[in-house]
Amino acid sequence: MAPLHQYDYILAAGLIFAFLDAWNIGANDVANSWATSVSSRSVTYIQAMFLASILEFAGAVGVGARVADTIRTKVLDIEQFEANPAMLMLGMACAITASSLYLTVCTKIGLPVSTTHTIMGGVIGMGVATVGTEGVVWAEFDKGINGGVVQVFLAWIIAPGLSGAFGAIVFTITKYGVLVRSNPVMKGLITVPFYFGMTSSLVVMLLIWKGGSIKTGLNGAGEAGLIVGVGAAVALIIAVFLVPWLYRVIIKDDWQLRWYNIPQGPLLLRRPEPPVQPEGHTGGIKDYYEGHLTKEELNALRAGGAHTQDEEATPTGETKEVSKDVSDADSNRQAGVLAGANGQPVRAAERSDDKSPTLGLVGERPEGPWNSGPVLKWRLRWVFLRGVDQDIHKQQNRSNALAGDLDEIHSHVPHYDNRAEYLYSFLQIMTACVTSFAHGANDVANAIAPLATIYDIWKTGALAGSKSPVPVWILVYGGAAISLGCWTYGYHIMRNLGNRLTLHSPSRGFSMELGAVTTIILATQLSTLPLLTPSPMISC
């Protein structure tokens, strides 16, 4: 049949609101992949955004089509629309419009919501409004849980339970096998290759288990051999090259080594003892518990009368602690007043640091008219860099009515050997990358599934059927919007998660992300569940 050019406006609306929906997915859901890594200081915020943009796009384009097919054809009985395909076209446009507008509101006010269930609700509501409840595939009993809306409802229960269980298992093994043992660094060095290999095997599972257009032609023992083989190969490479480098940096305190020395592998073990660090040298292993007190330290500080720390940003990015007597600070808080830097009471609404702390990439607006050269350059920086010009750690560490007393909450969390935590920062970066890739594969469907249906009907004038492939350009379109969303506005949701939920460190964050990515991969590839991404990470 001929294209339905009389409905060009529906296609245009679908393109616009699908992009907005995907942008909100990036801005809202990206925190679930990277909030733990940024909060634990394994990566900086701008590094996380670079990696997230690339990996979300790669996951969306590489393996995003399969889940898109689930949302597009297995929730509605599209045969109900055979007599009037344009009605389905209009209905999908309405669903994506409602989803994108709702997500925009939630993202603006800082609510981490399920983008999957948002579009699912829109599609279900559209189906009920157009053809009635019989137009919705509530369940396909001959397919078990892999058909109909029931699979989404089950995901509400299965996803948090699975991810929480996986995360607990990984951290329990890490805690009692490494962190609380004597000499945890040496024991941690033994586990690093194993964890790298296991994570690599998960990536292979994602790619070969009906992963988009990637076809290996293997099945059964062949697939199992490939999964195990890749994991073993990666573990061997890590053991040969990364472990010697970590040994020199952590055990021998070789401050002269850099990341580009990793390929030297075993040769690093033959290096002479490192010289004494020159005075004023910066670098080395960062303190992953910086700014967080143990219960004993916090009690001693509060009992000693020199409490009420207030952090102020300095031009160098360091923090300045302003102390005030406990009784005075408590009485000021009761009156809605906080202590200022000069010791004078200042109301919270009038504090100079009420603005979100930034890294200084954008800077202050220069003087002059709006069309002057300096102002235009500043506006360009504001558009492209404002999203990554955010000091997430300071924003997360701000107490609020919902978060409560963060110092008290964090003081109950045990502090482990900082050098052992450094080992797991590398693992956390890898698991965060895999989680981001899997997230792009799973969540791009939320935006492009309705758009793919709209485009198919507009192009052919008929229902495309359940086996019609999702065009690559639509996957690229959705993946680009997700990447743009996380780059420009991902910080807004990320600062509401992370350390405001619990104290993060690399070992904890790695366990959370490995549990979450395992759940996401199983949901995406084994059960075709369109998973709500916030649940796995928060449950872990």
Coordinates of C-alpha atoms in Angstrom, one line a residue, residues 2-505:
A2 CA 1.0 3.6 -0.5
P3 CA 2.4 5.8 2.3
L4 CA -0.1 7.6 4.4
H5 CA 1.1 11.1 3.6
Q6 CA -2.1 12.6 4.8
Y7 CA -0.9 11.7 8.3
D8 CA 2.6 13.3 8.0
Y9 CA 1.7 15.5 11.0
I10 CA 1.3 12.3 13.2
L11 CA 4.8 11.1 12.1
A12 CA 6.2 14.5 12.8
A13 CA 4.6 14.6 16.3
G14 CA 5.9 11.0 16.9
L15 CA 9.4 12.0 16.0
I16 CA 9.4 15.1 18.3
F17 CA 7.9 13.4 21.3
A18 CA 9.9 10.2 20.9
F19 CA 13.0 12.3 21.0
L20 CA 11.7 14.1 24.1
D21 CA 10.9 10.7 25.7
A22 CA 14.3 9.3 25.0
W23 CA 15.9 12.5 26.3
N24 CA 14.1 12.1 29.5
I25 CA 15.1 8.5 29.7
G26 CA 18.8 9.6 29.5
A27 CA 18.2 12.4 32.0
N28 CA 16.2 10.2 34.5
D29 CA 17.5 6.7 34.2
V30 CA 21.2 7.3 33.6
A31 CA 21.7 7.8 37.4
N32 CA 20.9 4.1 37.8
S33 CA 24.0 3.2 35.9
W34 CA 26.5 5.8 37.2
A35 CA 25.3 7.3 40.5
T36 CA 27.1 4.7 42.5
S37 CA 30.4 5.1 40.6
V38 CA 30.3 8.8 40.9
S39 CA 29.2 8.7 44.6
S40 CA 32.0 6.4 45.5
R41 CA 34.6 8.5 43.6
S42 CA 35.6 5.7 41.3
V43 CA 35.1 8.1 38.4
T44 CA 34.5 11.8 38.2
Y45 CA 31.1 13.1 37.0
I46 CA 32.4 14.3 33.6
Q47 CA 34.1 11.0 33.0
A48 CA 30.9 9.2 33.8
M49 CA 29.0 11.3 31.4
F50 CA 31.4 10.6 28.6
L51 CA 31.2 6.9 29.2
A52 CA 27.5 6.9 29.6
S53 CA 26.9 8.8 26.4
I54 CA 29.0 6.3 24.4
L55 CA 27.7 3.1 26.0
E56 CA 24.0 4.1 26.2
F57 CA 24.2 4.8 22.4
A58 CA 26.0 1.5 21.7
G59 CA 23.6 -0.5 23.7
A60 CA 20.6 1.1 22.1
V61 CA 21.8 0.6 18.5
G62 CA 23.4 -2.8 19.1
V63 CA 20.8 -4.8 21.0
G64 CA 17.8 -2.4 21.5
A65 CA 15.5 -3.8 18.9
R66 CA 14.4 -7.0 20.7
V67 CA 12.8 -5.3 23.7
A68 CA 11.3 -2.7 21.4
D69 CA 9.5 -5.5 19.7
T70 CA 8.1 -6.7 23.1
I71 CA 6.5 -3.3 23.9
R72 CA 5.4 -2.7 20.3
T73 CA 3.6 -5.9 19.5
K74 CA 3.1 -8.0 22.7
V75 CA 1.1 -5.6 24.8
L76 CA -1.6 -4.6 22.3
D77 CA -3.5 -7.0 20.1
I78 CA -2.7 -5.2 16.9
E79 CA -5.1 -7.3 14.9
Q80 CA -7.8 -5.2 16.4
F81 CA -6.5 -2.3 14.3
E82 CA -6.4 -4.1 10.9
A83 CA -9.4 -2.3 9.6
N84 CA -8.0 1.1 10.6
P85 CA -4.2 1.2 10.9
A86 CA -4.2 4.9 11.1
M87 CA -6.0 4.6 14.5
L88 CA -3.1 2.6 15.9
M89 CA -0.7 5.2 14.4
L90 CA -2.6 8.0 16.2
G91 CA -2.8 6.0 19.4
M92 CA 0.9 5.4 19.6
A93 CA 1.5 9.1 19.0
C94 CA -0.8 9.9 21.9
A95 CA 0.9 7.3 24.1
I96 CA 4.4 8.6 23.4
T97 CA 3.2 12.2 23.9
A98 CA 1.7 11.4 27.3
S99 CA 4.8 9.5 28.4
S100 CA 7.2 12.2 27.4
L101 CA 5.3 15.0 29.1
Y102 CA 4.9 13.0 32.3
L103 CA 8.6 12.1 32.3
T104 CA 9.5 15.8 31.7
V105 CA 7.6 16.8 34.8
C106 CA 9.1 14.0 37.0
T107 CA 12.6 14.7 35.8
K108 CA 12.2 18.4 36.5
I109 CA 11.1 17.9 40.1
G110 CA 13.8 15.2 40.6
L111 CA 11.7 12.1 40.8
P112 CA 13.5 8.9 39.6
V113 CA 10.6 7.0 38.0
S114 CA 10.3 4.0 35.8
T115 CA 10.4 5.1 32.2
T116 CA 9.4 1.6 31.1
H117 CA 6.2 1.6 33.1
T118 CA 5.4 5.2 31.9
I119 CA 5.2 4.2 28.3
M120 CA 3.6 0.9 29.1
G121 CA 0.8 2.7 30.9
G122 CA 0.4 5.0 28.0
V123 CA 0.1 2.2 25.5
I124 CA -2.3 0.2 27.7
G125 CA -4.5 3.3 28.2
M126 CA -4.5 4.1 24.5
G127 CA -5.6 0.5 23.8
V128 CA -8.4 0.6 26.3
A129 CA -9.6 4.0 24.9
T130 CA -9.6 2.9 21.2
V131 CA -10.7 -0.7 21.1
G132 CA -11.6 -1.5 24.8
T133 CA -10.0 -3.9 27.3
E134 CA -10.1 -6.8 24.8
G135 CA -7.5 -4.9 22.7
V136 CA -4.9 -5.3 25.4
V137 CA -3.0 -8.5 25.7
W138 CA -3.2 -9.0 29.4
A139 CA -1.7 -12.5 29.4
E140 CA -0.8 -15.3 26.9
F141 CA -1.2 -18.4 29.0
D142 CA 0.3 -20.6 26.3
K143 CA 3.6 -18.7 26.6
G144 CA 3.9 -18.6 30.4
I145 CA 5.1 -15.2 31.7
N146 CA 6.6 -14.2 28.4
G147 CA 3.5 -12.7 26.9
G148 CA 1.1 -9.8 27.7
V149 CA 1.0 -7.2 30.3
V150 CA 1.5 -9.8 33.1
Q151 CA 5.2 -9.9 32.3
V152 CA 5.4 -6.2 33.2
F153 CA 3.6 -6.7 36.5
L154 CA 5.8 -9.6 37.4
A155 CA 8.9 -7.4 36.7
W156 CA 7.8 -5.1 39.6
I157 CA 8.3 -8.1 41.9
I158 CA 11.0 -10.1 40.1
A159 CA 13.5 -7.3 39.3
P160 CA 14.0 -5.9 42.8
G161 CA 14.1 -9.4 44.4
L162 CA 16.6 -10.8 41.9
S163 CA 18.9 -7.7 41.8
G164 CA 18.9 -7.4 45.6
A165 CA 19.8 -11.1 46.0
F166 CA 22.6 -10.9 43.4
G167 CA 24.0 -7.8 45.0
A168 CA 23.9 -9.3 48.5
I169 CA 25.6 -12.5 47.3
V170 CA 28.4 -10.6 45.6
F171 CA 29.0 -8.2 48.5
T172 CA 28.9 -11.0 51.1
I173 CA 31.5 -13.0 49.2
T174 CA 33.7 -9.8 48.8
K175 CA 33.2 -8.7 52.4
Y176 CA 34.0 -12.0 54.2
G177 CA 36.5 -13.2 51.6
V178 CA 38.5 -10.0 51.3
L179 CA 37.5 -6.9 53.2
V180 CA 37.3 -8.1 56.8
R181 CA 40.2 -10.6 56.4
S182 CA 43.8 -9.9 57.4
N183 CA 45.8 -8.5 54.5
P184 CA 42.8 -7.7 52.4
V185 CA 44.8 -6.1 49.6
M186 CA 46.6 -9.3 48.7
K187 CA 43.4 -11.3 48.9
G188 CA 41.6 -8.7 46.8
L189 CA 44.3 -9.0 44.1
I190 CA 43.3 -12.7 43.7
T191 CA 39.6 -11.9 43.2
V192 CA 40.1 -9.1 40.7
P193 CA 40.7 -11.4 37.6
F194 CA 37.8 -13.6 38.6
Y195 CA 35.4 -10.7 38.8
F196 CA 36.6 -9.2 35.5
G197 CA 36.1 -12.5 33.8
M198 CA 32.6 -13.0 35.2
T199 CA 31.6 -9.5 34.1
S200 CA 33.0 -10.1 30.6
S201 CA 30.9 -13.3 30.4
L202 CA 27.8 -11.3 31.2
V203 CA 28.6 -9.0 28.3
V204 CA 28.9 -11.9 25.9
M205 CA 25.5 -13.2 27.2
L206 CA 24.0 -9.9 26.3
L207 CA 25.4 -9.9 22.8
I208 CA 24.7 -13.5 21.7
W209 CA 21.4 -14.3 23.4
K210 CA 19.3 -12.8 20.6
G211 CA 21.1 -9.5 20.9
G212 CA 19.6 -7.4 18.1
S213 CA 21.2 -8.0 14.8
I214 CA 24.2 -9.9 16.2
K215 CA 24.0 -13.5 15.2
T216 CA 26.7 -16.0 16.1
G217 CA 25.2 -19.2 14.6
L218 CA 26.0 -21.0 17.9
N219 CA 23.7 -22.8 20.2
G220 CA 23.9 -25.0 23.3
A221 CA 27.5 -26.0 24.0
G222 CA 28.8 -23.5 21.5
E223 CA 27.3 -20.6 23.2
A224 CA 28.4 -21.8 26.6
G225 CA 31.9 -22.3 25.4
L226 CA 32.0 -18.8 24.0
I227 CA 30.7 -17.3 27.2
V228 CA 33.1 -19.2 29.4
G229 CA 36.0 -18.8 26.9
V230 CA 35.8 -15.0 26.7
G231 CA 35.5 -14.7 30.5
A232 CA 38.5 -16.9 31.0
A233 CA 40.5 -15.0 28.4
V234 CA 39.7 -11.6 30.0
A235 CA 40.6 -13.0 33.5
L236 CA 44.0 -14.2 32.1
I237 CA 44.7 -10.8 30.6
I238 CA 43.8 -9.0 33.8
A239 CA 46.0 -11.4 35.8
V240 CA 49.0 -10.9 33.5
F241 CA 48.9 -7.2 33.0
L242 CA 46.6 -5.3 35.5
V243 CA 47.4 -7.3 38.6
P244 CA 51.2 -6.6 38.5
W245 CA 50.5 -2.9 38.0
L246 CA 48.1 -2.9 41.0
Y247 CA 50.6 -4.7 43.1
R248 CA 53.3 -2.1 42.4
V249 CA 50.9 0.8 43.0
I250 CA 49.3 -0.4 46.1
I251 CA 51.7 -2.7 47.9
K252 CA 55.0 -1.1 46.8
D253 CA 53.5 2.4 46.7
D254 CA 55.2 3.1 43.4
W255 CA 54.0 6.7 42.8
Q256 CA 55.9 7.0 39.5
L257 CA 53.6 4.5 37.7
R258 CA 50.9 5.7 35.3
W259 CA 48.1 3.9 33.6
Y260 CA 50.1 3.6 30.4
N261 CA 52.5 1.3 32.2
I262 CA 49.9 -1.4 32.5
P263 CA 50.9 -3.2 29.2
Q264 CA 54.4 -3.9 30.7
G265 CA 52.7 -6.5 32.8
P266 CA 55.1 -8.9 34.6
L267 CA 58.1 -6.6 33.8
L268 CA 56.8 -4.2 36.4
L269 CA 57.6 -6.7 39.1
R270 CA 61.3 -6.3 38.2
R271 CA 61.3 -2.5 38.8
P272 CA 63.5 -1.3 41.6
E273 CA 62.1 0.1 44.8
P274 CA 60.4 3.5 44.2
P275 CA 62.2 6.6 45.5
V276 CA 60.7 8.7 48.3
Q277 CA 57.9 10.9 47.1
P278 CA 59.0 14.5 46.8
E279 CA 57.4 17.0 49.1
G280 CA 54.2 18.5 47.7
H281 CA 53.6 15.6 45.3
T282 CA 50.0 15.1 44.6
G283 CA 48.2 12.0 43.4
G284 CA 48.2 8.4 44.7
I285 CA 45.3 6.5 46.0
K286 CA 42.4 8.8 46.9
D287 CA 40.5 8.5 50.2
Y288 CA 37.1 6.9 49.3
Y289 CA 35.7 7.7 52.7
E290 CA 36.8 11.4 52.7
G291 CA 34.3 13.5 54.6
H292 CA 32.5 10.5 56.2
L293 CA 32.9 9.8 59.9
T294 CA 32.6 6.6 61.7
K295 CA 30.1 6.3 64.6
E296 CA 32.8 6.8 67.2
E297 CA 34.3 9.8 65.4
L298 CA 30.9 11.4 65.0
N299 CA 29.9 10.9 68.6
A300 CA 33.3 12.2 69.8
L301 CA 33.0 15.3 67.6
R302 CA 29.4 16.0 68.7
A303 CA 30.2 15.4 72.4
G304 CA 33.3 17.6 72.2
G305 CA 31.2 20.7 71.4
A306 CA 32.9 21.4 68.1
H307 CA 30.3 20.1 65.7
T308 CA 28.1 21.6 63.0
Q309 CA 30.4 21.4 60.0
D310 CA 29.4 23.5 57.0
E311 CA 31.3 22.9 53.8
E312 CA 32.0 25.9 51.6
A313 CA 33.4 25.6 48.1
T314 CA 36.8 27.4 47.6
P315 CA 38.2 28.4 44.2
T316 CA 40.6 25.4 44.3
G317 CA 37.7 23.0 44.7
E318 CA 38.7 22.2 48.3
T319 CA 36.3 22.5 51.2
K320 CA 36.5 24.7 54.3
E321 CA 35.0 23.5 57.5
V322 CA 33.2 26.1 59.6
S323 CA 32.6 25.0 63.2
K324 CA 30.2 26.4 65.8
D325 CA 29.1 25.4 69.2
V326 CA 26.6 22.6 69.3
S327 CA 24.1 24.2 71.5
D328 CA 24.1 27.5 69.5
A329 CA 23.9 25.6 66.2
D330 CA 21.0 23.5 67.4
S331 CA 19.1 26.5 68.7
N332 CA 19.7 28.3 65.4
R333 CA 18.4 25.3 63.4
Q334 CA 15.2 25.2 65.5
A335 CA 14.7 28.9 64.6
G336 CA 15.3 28.1 60.9
V337 CA 18.7 29.8 61.0
L338 CA 22.1 28.3 60.1
A339 CA 25.5 29.5 61.1
G340 CA 27.3 31.5 58.5
A341 CA 31.0 31.6 57.7
N342 CA 31.6 34.7 59.9
G343 CA 29.8 33.2 62.9
Q344 CA 26.7 35.3 62.4
P345 CA 23.3 33.6 61.9
V346 CA 22.2 33.4 58.3
R347 CA 18.9 32.0 57.2
A348 CA 19.0 29.0 54.9
A349 CA 17.3 30.8 52.1
E350 CA 20.0 33.5 52.2
R351 CA 23.1 31.3 52.2
S352 CA 25.6 32.0 49.5
D353 CA 26.0 28.3 48.7
D354 CA 22.3 27.6 48.1
K355 CA 23.1 27.4 44.4
S356 CA 24.1 24.0 43.2
P357 CA 27.9 23.6 43.6
T358 CA 29.6 23.6 40.2
L359 CA 33.1 22.8 38.9
G360 CA 33.6 26.1 37.2
L361 CA 33.5 24.9 33.6
V362 CA 30.8 27.4 32.6
G363 CA 31.7 30.3 34.9
E364 CA 29.7 33.5 35.6
R365 CA 27.9 35.4 32.8
P366 CA 30.2 38.2 31.6
E367 CA 29.0 41.7 31.4
G368 CA 27.6 43.1 28.2
P369 CA 24.6 42.8 25.9
W370 CA 23.1 39.4 25.0
N371 CA 24.6 39.5 21.5
S372 CA 28.1 40.4 22.4
G373 CA 30.9 38.0 21.7
P374 CA 31.8 37.1 25.3
V375 CA 28.2 36.6 26.2
L376 CA 27.5 34.4 23.2
K377 CA 30.6 32.2 24.0
W378 CA 29.3 31.9 27.6
R379 CA 25.9 30.8 26.3
L380 CA 27.5 28.1 24.2
R381 CA 29.4 26.9 27.2
W382 CA 26.2 27.0 29.3
V383 CA 24.3 24.9 26.7
F384 CA 26.9 22.2 26.2
L385 CA 28.7 22.1 29.5
R386 CA 26.1 23.0 32.2
G387 CA 25.0 19.4 32.5
V388 CA 28.5 18.2 33.4
D389 CA 29.5 21.4 35.4
Q390 CA 28.1 20.0 38.6
D391 CA 29.8 19.0 41.9
I392 CA 27.7 15.9 42.5
H393 CA 29.4 15.0 45.8
K394 CA 28.6 18.2 47.5
Q395 CA 25.1 18.2 46.1
Q396 CA 24.5 14.6 47.4
N397 CA 26.0 15.3 50.8
R398 CA 23.5 18.1 51.5
S399 CA 21.0 17.0 54.1
N400 CA 17.3 17.6 53.4
A401 CA 14.0 16.7 54.9
L402 CA 13.8 13.3 53.1
A403 CA 17.5 12.3 53.5
G404 CA 17.6 13.2 57.2
D405 CA 20.8 13.4 59.1
L406 CA 23.3 12.0 56.5
D407 CA 26.2 12.2 59.0
E408 CA 24.4 9.9 61.4
I409 CA 23.2 7.5 58.6
H410 CA 26.7 7.2 57.1
S411 CA 28.4 6.8 60.5
H412 CA 26.7 3.3 60.8
V413 CA 28.5 2.1 57.7
P414 CA 31.8 0.2 58.3
H415 CA 34.9 1.6 56.7
Y416 CA 37.2 -0.9 55.0
D417 CA 40.8 -0.7 54.0
N418 CA 41.1 2.2 51.5
R419 CA 43.7 0.3 49.5
A420 CA 41.4 -2.7 49.1
E421 CA 38.6 -0.3 48.0
Y422 CA 40.9 1.0 45.3
L423 CA 41.1 -2.4 43.8
Y424 CA 37.3 -2.5 43.3
S425 CA 37.2 0.9 41.8
F426 CA 38.4 -0.7 38.5
L427 CA 35.8 -3.4 38.7
Q428 CA 33.1 -0.8 39.5
I429 CA 34.0 1.2 36.4
M430 CA 33.7 -2.0 34.3
T431 CA 30.4 -3.1 35.8
A432 CA 29.0 0.5 35.4
C433 CA 30.0 0.4 31.7
V434 CA 28.2 -2.9 31.3
T435 CA 25.1 -1.7 33.2
S436 CA 25.0 1.4 31.0
F437 CA 25.3 -0.7 27.8
A438 CA 22.5 -3.0 29.0
H439 CA 20.4 0.0 30.1
G440 CA 20.6 1.4 26.5
A441 CA 19.6 -1.9 25.1
N442 CA 16.6 -2.2 27.4
D443 CA 15.3 1.4 27.8
V444 CA 15.6 2.7 24.2
A445 CA 12.6 0.6 23.5
N446 CA 10.4 2.9 25.6
A447 CA 10.8 5.7 23.2
I448 CA 11.4 4.0 19.8
A449 CA 8.8 1.2 20.0
P450 CA 5.8 3.6 19.5
L451 CA 7.8 5.5 16.9
A452 CA 8.7 2.3 15.0
T453 CA 5.0 1.5 14.8
I454 CA 4.1 5.0 13.7
Y455 CA 6.7 4.9 11.0
D456 CA 5.8 1.4 9.7
I457 CA 2.2 2.3 9.3
W458 CA 3.0 5.7 7.7
K459 CA 5.4 4.0 5.3
T460 CA 3.3 1.0 4.2
G461 CA -0.3 2.1 5.0
A462 CA -0.9 -1.2 6.8
L463 CA 0.0 -3.0 9.9
A464 CA 3.6 -4.2 9.7
G465 CA 3.1 -7.3 11.8
S466 CA 5.0 -8.6 14.8
K467 CA 8.1 -9.7 12.9
S468 CA 8.9 -6.4 11.2
P469 CA 12.4 -5.2 12.1
V470 CA 13.0 -1.9 13.8
P471 CA 14.9 0.4 11.4
V472 CA 18.4 1.1 12.4
W473 CA 18.0 4.8 12.0
I474 CA 15.2 4.8 14.7
L475 CA 17.6 3.0 17.1
V476 CA 20.3 5.6 16.3
Y477 CA 17.7 8.4 16.8
G478 CA 16.7 7.1 20.2
G479 CA 20.2 6.3 21.3
A480 CA 21.4 9.8 20.4
A481 CA 18.5 11.3 22.4
I482 CA 19.3 9.2 25.5
S483 CA 23.0 10.2 25.3
L484 CA 22.0 13.8 25.0
G485 CA 19.7 13.6 27.9
C486 CA 22.2 12.1 30.3
W487 CA 24.9 14.6 29.2
T488 CA 22.7 17.7 29.6
Y489 CA 20.5 16.9 32.6
G490 CA 21.5 13.6 34.1
Y491 CA 23.0 15.3 37.2
H492 CA 19.5 16.4 38.4
I493 CA 18.4 12.8 39.2
M494 CA 21.9 11.6 40.1
R495 CA 22.3 14.0 43.0
N496 CA 19.0 12.7 44.5
L497 CA 20.4 9.1 44.6
G498 CA 23.9 8.0 45.5
N499 CA 25.0 8.9 49.0
R500 CA 21.5 10.1 49.9
L501 CA 20.4 6.5 49.9
T502 CA 23.5 4.9 51.6
L503 CA 27.2 5.5 51.9
H504 CA 28.9 4.3 48.7
S505 CA 32.4 2.9 48.3

